[in-house]
Coordinates of C-alpha atoms in Angstrom, one line a residue:
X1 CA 24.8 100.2 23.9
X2 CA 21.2 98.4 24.1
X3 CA 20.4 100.9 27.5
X4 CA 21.7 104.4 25.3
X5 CA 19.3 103.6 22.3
X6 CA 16.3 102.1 24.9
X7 CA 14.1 105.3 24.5
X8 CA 14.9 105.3 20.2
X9 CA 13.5 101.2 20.3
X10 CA 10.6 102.1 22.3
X11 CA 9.8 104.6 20.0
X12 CA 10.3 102.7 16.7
X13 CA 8.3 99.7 18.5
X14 CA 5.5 102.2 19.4
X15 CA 5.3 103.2 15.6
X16 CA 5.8 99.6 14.1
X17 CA 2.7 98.6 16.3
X18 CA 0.3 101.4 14.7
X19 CA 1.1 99.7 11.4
X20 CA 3.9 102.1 10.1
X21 CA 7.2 101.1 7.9
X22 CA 10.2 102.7 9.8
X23 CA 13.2 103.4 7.5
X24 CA 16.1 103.5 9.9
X25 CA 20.5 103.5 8.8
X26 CA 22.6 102.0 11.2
X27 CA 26.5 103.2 12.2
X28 CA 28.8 100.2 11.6
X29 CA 30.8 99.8 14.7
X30 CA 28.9 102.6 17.0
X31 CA 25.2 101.0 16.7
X32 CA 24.0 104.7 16.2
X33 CA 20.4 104.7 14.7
X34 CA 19.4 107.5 12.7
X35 CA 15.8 107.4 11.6
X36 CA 15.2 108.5 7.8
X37 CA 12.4 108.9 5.1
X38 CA 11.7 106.1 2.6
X39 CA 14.1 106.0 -0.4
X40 CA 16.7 108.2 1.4
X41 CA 20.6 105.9 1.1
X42 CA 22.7 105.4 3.9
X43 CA 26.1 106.4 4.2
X44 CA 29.1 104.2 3.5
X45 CA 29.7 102.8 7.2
X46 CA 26.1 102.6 7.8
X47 CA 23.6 99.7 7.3
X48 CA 19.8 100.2 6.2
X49 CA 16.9 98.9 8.3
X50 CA 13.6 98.4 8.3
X51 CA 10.8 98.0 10.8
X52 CA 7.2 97.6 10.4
X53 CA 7.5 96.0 6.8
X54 CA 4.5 93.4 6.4
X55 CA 5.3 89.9 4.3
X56 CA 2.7 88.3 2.0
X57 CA 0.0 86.6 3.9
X58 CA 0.5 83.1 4.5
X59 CA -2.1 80.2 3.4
X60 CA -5.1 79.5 5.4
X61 CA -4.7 77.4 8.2
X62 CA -7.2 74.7 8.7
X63 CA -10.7 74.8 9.9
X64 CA -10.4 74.6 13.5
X65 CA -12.8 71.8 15.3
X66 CA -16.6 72.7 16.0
X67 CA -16.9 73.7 19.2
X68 CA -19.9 72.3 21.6
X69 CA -23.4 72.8 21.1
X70 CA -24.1 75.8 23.7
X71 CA -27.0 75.2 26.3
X72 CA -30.4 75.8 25.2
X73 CA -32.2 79.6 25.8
X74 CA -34.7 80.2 28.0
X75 CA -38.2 79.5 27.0
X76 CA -40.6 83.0 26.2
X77 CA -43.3 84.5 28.0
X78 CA -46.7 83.8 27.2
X79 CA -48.7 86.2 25.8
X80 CA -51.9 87.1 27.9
X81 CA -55.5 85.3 27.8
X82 CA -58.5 87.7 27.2
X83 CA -61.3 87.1 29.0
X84 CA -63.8 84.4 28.1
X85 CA -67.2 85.6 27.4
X86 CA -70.5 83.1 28.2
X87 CA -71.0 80.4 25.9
X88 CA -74.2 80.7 23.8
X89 CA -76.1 77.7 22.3
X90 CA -74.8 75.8 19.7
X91 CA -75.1 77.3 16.3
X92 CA -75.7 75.0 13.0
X93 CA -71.7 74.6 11.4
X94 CA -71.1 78.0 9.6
X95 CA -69.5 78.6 6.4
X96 CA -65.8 78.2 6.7
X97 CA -64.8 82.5 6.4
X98 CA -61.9 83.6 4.5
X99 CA -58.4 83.6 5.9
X100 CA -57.4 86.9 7.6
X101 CA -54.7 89.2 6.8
X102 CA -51.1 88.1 7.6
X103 CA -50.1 90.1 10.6
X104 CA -46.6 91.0 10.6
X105 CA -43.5 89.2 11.6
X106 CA -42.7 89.9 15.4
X107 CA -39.0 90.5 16.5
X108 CA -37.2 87.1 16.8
X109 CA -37.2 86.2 20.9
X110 CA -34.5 84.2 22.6
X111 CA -35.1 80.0 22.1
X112 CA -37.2 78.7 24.0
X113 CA -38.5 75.0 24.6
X114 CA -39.5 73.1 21.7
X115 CA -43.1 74.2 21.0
X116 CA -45.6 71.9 19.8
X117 CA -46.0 71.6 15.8
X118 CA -47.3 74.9 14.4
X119 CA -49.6 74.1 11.5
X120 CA -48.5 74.2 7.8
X121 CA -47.9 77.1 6.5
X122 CA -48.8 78.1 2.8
X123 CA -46.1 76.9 0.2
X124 CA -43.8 79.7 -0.9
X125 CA -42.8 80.1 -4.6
X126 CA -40.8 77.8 -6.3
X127 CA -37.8 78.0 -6.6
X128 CA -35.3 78.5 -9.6
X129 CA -34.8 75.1 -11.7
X130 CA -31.2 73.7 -11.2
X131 CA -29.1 72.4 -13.6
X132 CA -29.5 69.0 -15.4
X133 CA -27.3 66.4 -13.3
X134 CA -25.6 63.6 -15.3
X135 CA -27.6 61.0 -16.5
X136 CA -28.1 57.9 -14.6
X137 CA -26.9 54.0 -15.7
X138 CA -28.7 52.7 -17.9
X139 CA -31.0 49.9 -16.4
X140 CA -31.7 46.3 -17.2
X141 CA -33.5 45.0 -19.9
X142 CA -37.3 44.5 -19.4
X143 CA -38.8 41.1 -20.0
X144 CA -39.2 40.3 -24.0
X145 CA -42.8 41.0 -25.3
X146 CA -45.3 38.3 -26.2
X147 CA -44.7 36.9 -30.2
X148 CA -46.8 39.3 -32.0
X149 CA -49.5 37.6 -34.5
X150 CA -48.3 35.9 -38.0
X151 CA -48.9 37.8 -40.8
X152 CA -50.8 36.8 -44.0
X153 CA -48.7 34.4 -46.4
X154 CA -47.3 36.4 -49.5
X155 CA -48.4 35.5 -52.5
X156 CA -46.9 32.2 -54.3
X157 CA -43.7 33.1 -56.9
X158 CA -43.4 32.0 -60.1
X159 CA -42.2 28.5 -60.9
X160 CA -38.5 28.7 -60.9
X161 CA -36.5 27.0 -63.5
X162 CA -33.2 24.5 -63.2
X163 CA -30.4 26.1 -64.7
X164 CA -28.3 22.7 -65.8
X165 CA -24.8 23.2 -68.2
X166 CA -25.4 21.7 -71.9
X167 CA -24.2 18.1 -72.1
X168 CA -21.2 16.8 -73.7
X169 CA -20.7 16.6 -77.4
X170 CA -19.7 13.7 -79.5
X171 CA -18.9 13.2 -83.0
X172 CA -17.2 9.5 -84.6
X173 CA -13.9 10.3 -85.6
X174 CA -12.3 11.7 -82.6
X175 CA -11.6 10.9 -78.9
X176 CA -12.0 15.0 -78.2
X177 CA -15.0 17.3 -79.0
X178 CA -14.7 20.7 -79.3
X179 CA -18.6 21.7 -78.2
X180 CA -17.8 25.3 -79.4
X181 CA -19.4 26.7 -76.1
X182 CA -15.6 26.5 -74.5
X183 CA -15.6 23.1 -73.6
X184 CA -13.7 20.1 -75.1
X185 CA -15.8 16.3 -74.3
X186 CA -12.9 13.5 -73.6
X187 CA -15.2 10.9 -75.0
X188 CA -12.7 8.1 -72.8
X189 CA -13.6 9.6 -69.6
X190 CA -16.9 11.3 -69.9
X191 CA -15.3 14.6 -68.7
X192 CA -15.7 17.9 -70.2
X193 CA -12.0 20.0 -69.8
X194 CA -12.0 23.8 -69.9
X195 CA -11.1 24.5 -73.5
X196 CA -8.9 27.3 -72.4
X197 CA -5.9 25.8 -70.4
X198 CA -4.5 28.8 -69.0
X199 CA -7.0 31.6 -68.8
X200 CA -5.0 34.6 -67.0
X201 CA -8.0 36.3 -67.2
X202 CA -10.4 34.8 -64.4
X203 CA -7.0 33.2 -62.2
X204 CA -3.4 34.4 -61.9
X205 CA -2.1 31.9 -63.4
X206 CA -0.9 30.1 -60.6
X207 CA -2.0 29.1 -57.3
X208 CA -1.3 27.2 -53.9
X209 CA -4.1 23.9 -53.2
X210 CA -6.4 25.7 -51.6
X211 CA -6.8 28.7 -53.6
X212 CA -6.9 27.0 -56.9
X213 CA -9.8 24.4 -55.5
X214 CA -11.6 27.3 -54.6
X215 CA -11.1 29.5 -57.9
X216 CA -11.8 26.5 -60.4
X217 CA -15.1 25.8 -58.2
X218 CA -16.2 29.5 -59.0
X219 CA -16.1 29.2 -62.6
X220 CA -19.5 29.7 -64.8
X221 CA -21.0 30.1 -67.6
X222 CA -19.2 34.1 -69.3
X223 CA -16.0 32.8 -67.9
X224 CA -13.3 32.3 -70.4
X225 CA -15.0 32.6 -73.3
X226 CA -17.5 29.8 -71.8
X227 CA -21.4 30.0 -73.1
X228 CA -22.5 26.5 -71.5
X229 CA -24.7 27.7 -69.0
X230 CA -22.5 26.2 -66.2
X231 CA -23.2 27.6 -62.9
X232 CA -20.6 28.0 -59.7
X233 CA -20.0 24.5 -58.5
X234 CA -20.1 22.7 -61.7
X235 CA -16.4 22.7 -62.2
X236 CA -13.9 21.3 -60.3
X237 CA -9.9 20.4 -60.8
X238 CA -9.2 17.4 -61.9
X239 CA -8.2 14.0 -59.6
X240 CA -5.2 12.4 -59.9
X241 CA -6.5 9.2 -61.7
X242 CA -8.0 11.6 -64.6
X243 CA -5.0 13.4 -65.3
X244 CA -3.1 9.9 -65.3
X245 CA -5.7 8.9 -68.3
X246 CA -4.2 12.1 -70.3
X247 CA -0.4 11.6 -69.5
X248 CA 2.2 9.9 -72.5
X249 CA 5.6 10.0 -70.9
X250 CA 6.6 8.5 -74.3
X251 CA 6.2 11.7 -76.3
X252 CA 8.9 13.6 -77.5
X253 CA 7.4 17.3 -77.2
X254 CA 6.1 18.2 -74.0
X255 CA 2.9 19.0 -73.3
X256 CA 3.3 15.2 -72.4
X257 CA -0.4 14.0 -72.6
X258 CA -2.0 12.3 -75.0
X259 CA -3.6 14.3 -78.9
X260 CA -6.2 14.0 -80.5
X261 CA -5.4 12.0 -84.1
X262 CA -8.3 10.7 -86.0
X263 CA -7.1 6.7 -85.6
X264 CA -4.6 6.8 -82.9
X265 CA -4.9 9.7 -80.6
X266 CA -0.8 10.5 -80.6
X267 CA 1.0 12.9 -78.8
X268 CA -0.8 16.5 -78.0
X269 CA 1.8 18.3 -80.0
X270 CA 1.1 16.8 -83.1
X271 CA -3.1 17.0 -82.5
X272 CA -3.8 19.3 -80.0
X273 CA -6.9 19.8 -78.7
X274 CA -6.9 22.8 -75.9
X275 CA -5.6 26.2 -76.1
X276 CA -3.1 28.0 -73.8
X277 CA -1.5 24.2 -72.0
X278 CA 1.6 25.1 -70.5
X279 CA 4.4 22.4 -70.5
X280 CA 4.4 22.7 -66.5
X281 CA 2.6 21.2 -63.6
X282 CA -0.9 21.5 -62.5
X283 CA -2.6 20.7 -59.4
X284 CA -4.7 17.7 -59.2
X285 CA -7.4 17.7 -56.3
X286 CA -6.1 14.8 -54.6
X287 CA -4.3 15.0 -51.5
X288 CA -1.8 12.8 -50.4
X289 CA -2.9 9.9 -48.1
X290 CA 0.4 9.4 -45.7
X291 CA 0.9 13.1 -45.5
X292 CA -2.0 15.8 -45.1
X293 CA -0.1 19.2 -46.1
X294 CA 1.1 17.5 -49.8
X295 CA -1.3 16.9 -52.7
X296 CA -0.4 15.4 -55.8
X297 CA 0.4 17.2 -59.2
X298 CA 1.4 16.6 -62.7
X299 CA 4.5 17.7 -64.6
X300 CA 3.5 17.8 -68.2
X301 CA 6.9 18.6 -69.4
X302 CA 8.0 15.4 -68.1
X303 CA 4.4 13.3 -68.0
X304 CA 4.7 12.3 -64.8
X305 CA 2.9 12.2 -61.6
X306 CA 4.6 13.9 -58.3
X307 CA 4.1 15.4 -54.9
X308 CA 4.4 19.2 -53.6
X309 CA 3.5 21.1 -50.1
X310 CA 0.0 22.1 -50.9
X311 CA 1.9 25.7 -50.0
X312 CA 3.3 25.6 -53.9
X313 CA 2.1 27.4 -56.8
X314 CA 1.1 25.6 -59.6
X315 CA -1.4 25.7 -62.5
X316 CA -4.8 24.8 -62.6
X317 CA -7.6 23.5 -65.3
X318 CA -10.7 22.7 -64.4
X319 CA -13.4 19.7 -65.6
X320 CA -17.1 19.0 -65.3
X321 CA -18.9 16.0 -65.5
X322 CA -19.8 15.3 -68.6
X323 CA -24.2 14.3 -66.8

C-alpha cells in the first residue's frame, strides 16, 4: 500500500513544504487518499486528514551562550603626506584663528589597530532628563550645634500670695463646730470633718483603698458645698486611731459614733452633727501592718473597728488639720 500511494505522499509533502494546508479523506480499510478543498466532509468509511496545519508558536527558548570575541580587523591605510615646503624663520606666536569647518564623516573602514587618543571632541547636547530615582536613606545625625547665647531675664512677676484654708472654729458649749463654710471642728481632736458625709456628687459613693485616698486628697475649696479656701492636698481620710476617738459601740441607733449634746456628747442619733452619715463602713487610711493588701475600716452600724482587702468598696469622709 505505502509503494501504490508513493507519488500522492511526495506530492502532498512537496506542497506541505511551500507552507500549504492539505485537506485530504482517507478510505477505511483501502488506505485510498482522495485530496479535497477545505470544509468539504468525508464520506462515512473515510477519515479526514490534514497536512501542512501550523500549531501555536512555542515559548522562547533561552539565550544561547556568547560566542568568542572574533580576531581583530586589519589596520587601514594611511592617507598620503603632501610635500613639505622650506621652513621660514620663526614668526612672533600668532593669534590662535578660528576653528574650520567640520568636514564630513568618511565611510566607516574595517578595524584597525588601536590608534593613539584622538583629541576631545566638542560636547554634544544634553541629553533628555531621566526620571527621579527613589530617594536615598536617610543619613546620620550631624554633630549637635554649640549652646546658643542666654537670653535676657524676663521681667520679675508679681508677689504671689499663700492660699491657706480658714482655721477651725470654736464656740463653749459644744465638742462640734459647725464653721458654716462646710466644715464641722472636733474640738477633742483638732480635726476639721467634711460636713457633708456622703457627697455623691464629687465621689460615687463608694470606693476601693486606693481610689478613695486619691479622691479625698483631691477635694477643695467649691467641693460639696465647701467655701473654706482648701486647696488639693489639704484633705485626707481619716486614720484608724481618729475614727476610734468617734466610735460608741454602746449606742442603741447606729450611726455608732459619738453626738454632739451640750454637757455630755451622747450618741450621734440623738445630736447629730454631720449630714448624709451612712450606718456602714468607711475606709480609714491605715493599712494593716502583718498584711500589705488589707487596710483597716469602720463599721458604724456596729461601732467597731475591722479589716477588708484594700480591693473592697467602702465609704469615704475626708478631714483636715485643724493648723
Amino acid at each position: 500500500m505505502l509503494k501504490l500511494f508513493l507519488p500522492l505522499i511526495l506530492a502532498i509533502a512537496t506542497l506541505v513544504g511551500s507552507g500549504e494546508i492539505i485537506h485530504a479523506c482517507v478510505t477505511n480499510g483501502t488506505g485510498a487518499v482522495r485530496i479535497v478543498s477545505a470544509g468539504t466532509a468525508c464520506n462515512a468509511n473515510e477519515t479526514a486528514l490534514e497536512w501542512g496545519v501550523v500549531g501555536l508558536q512555542g515559548p522562547k527558548g533561552d539565550a544561547g551562550a556568547t560566542g568568542p570575541t572574533g580576531p581583530q580587523g586589519p589596520k587601514g591605510d594611511a592617507g598620503s603626506t603632501g610635500a613639505t615646503g622650506p621652513q621660514g624663520p620663526k614668526g612672533d606666536t600668532g593669534a590662535t584663528g578660528p576653528q574650520g569647518p567640520k568636514g564630513d564623516i568618511g565611510a566607516t573602514g574595517p578595524q584597525g589597530s588601536k590608534g593613539d587618543t584622538g583629541a576631545t571632541g566638542s560636547q554634544g547636547p544634553t541629553g533628555n532628563t531621566g526620571s527621579t530615582g527613589a530617594t536615598g536613606a536617610t543619613g546620620p545625625q550631624g554633630p549637635k550645634g554649640d549652646t546658643g547665647a542666654t537670653g535676657p531675664q524676663g521681667p520679675k512677676g508679681d508677689p504671689g500670695s499663700v492660699v491657706r484654708a480658714d482655721p477651725p472654729c470654736f464656740n463653749n458649749t459644744r465638742r462640734f463646730v459647725d464653721c458654716g463654710n462646710g466644715t464641722v471642728h472636733d474640738t477633742t481632736t483638732g480635726l476639721v470633718w467634711l460636713k457633708d458625709a456622703n457627697c455623691t456628687t464629687i465621689f460615687g459613693p463608694t470606693y476601693t483603698y486606693a481610689v478613695a485616698n486619691i479622691v479625698a486628697s483631691a477635694f477643695k475649696d467649691g467641693d460639696c458645698g465647701l467655701t473654706d479656701n482648701s486647696v488639693p492636698g489639704d484633705w485626707r481620710l481619716p486614720t484608724r486611731a481618729e475614727w476610734e476617738a468617734l466610735l460608741d459601740s454602746s449606742c442603741a441607733t447606729a450611726p455608732k459614733i459619738v453626738g454632739n449634746g451640750p454637757s455630755s456628747t451622747g450618741c450621734y442619733s440623738a445630736a447629730a452633727w454631720a449630714t448624709n452619715l451612712q450606718s456602714n463602713n468607711y475606709w480609714s487610711s491605715t493599712s494593716i501592718s502583718f498584711a500589705a493588701e488589707g487596710a483597716w475600716y469602720v463599721n458604724l452600724f456596729t461601732g467597731s473597728v475591722e479589716a477588708s482587702t484594700k480591693a473592697t468598696s467602702l465609704y469615704l469622709w475626708p478631714v483636715r488639720a485643724g493648723h
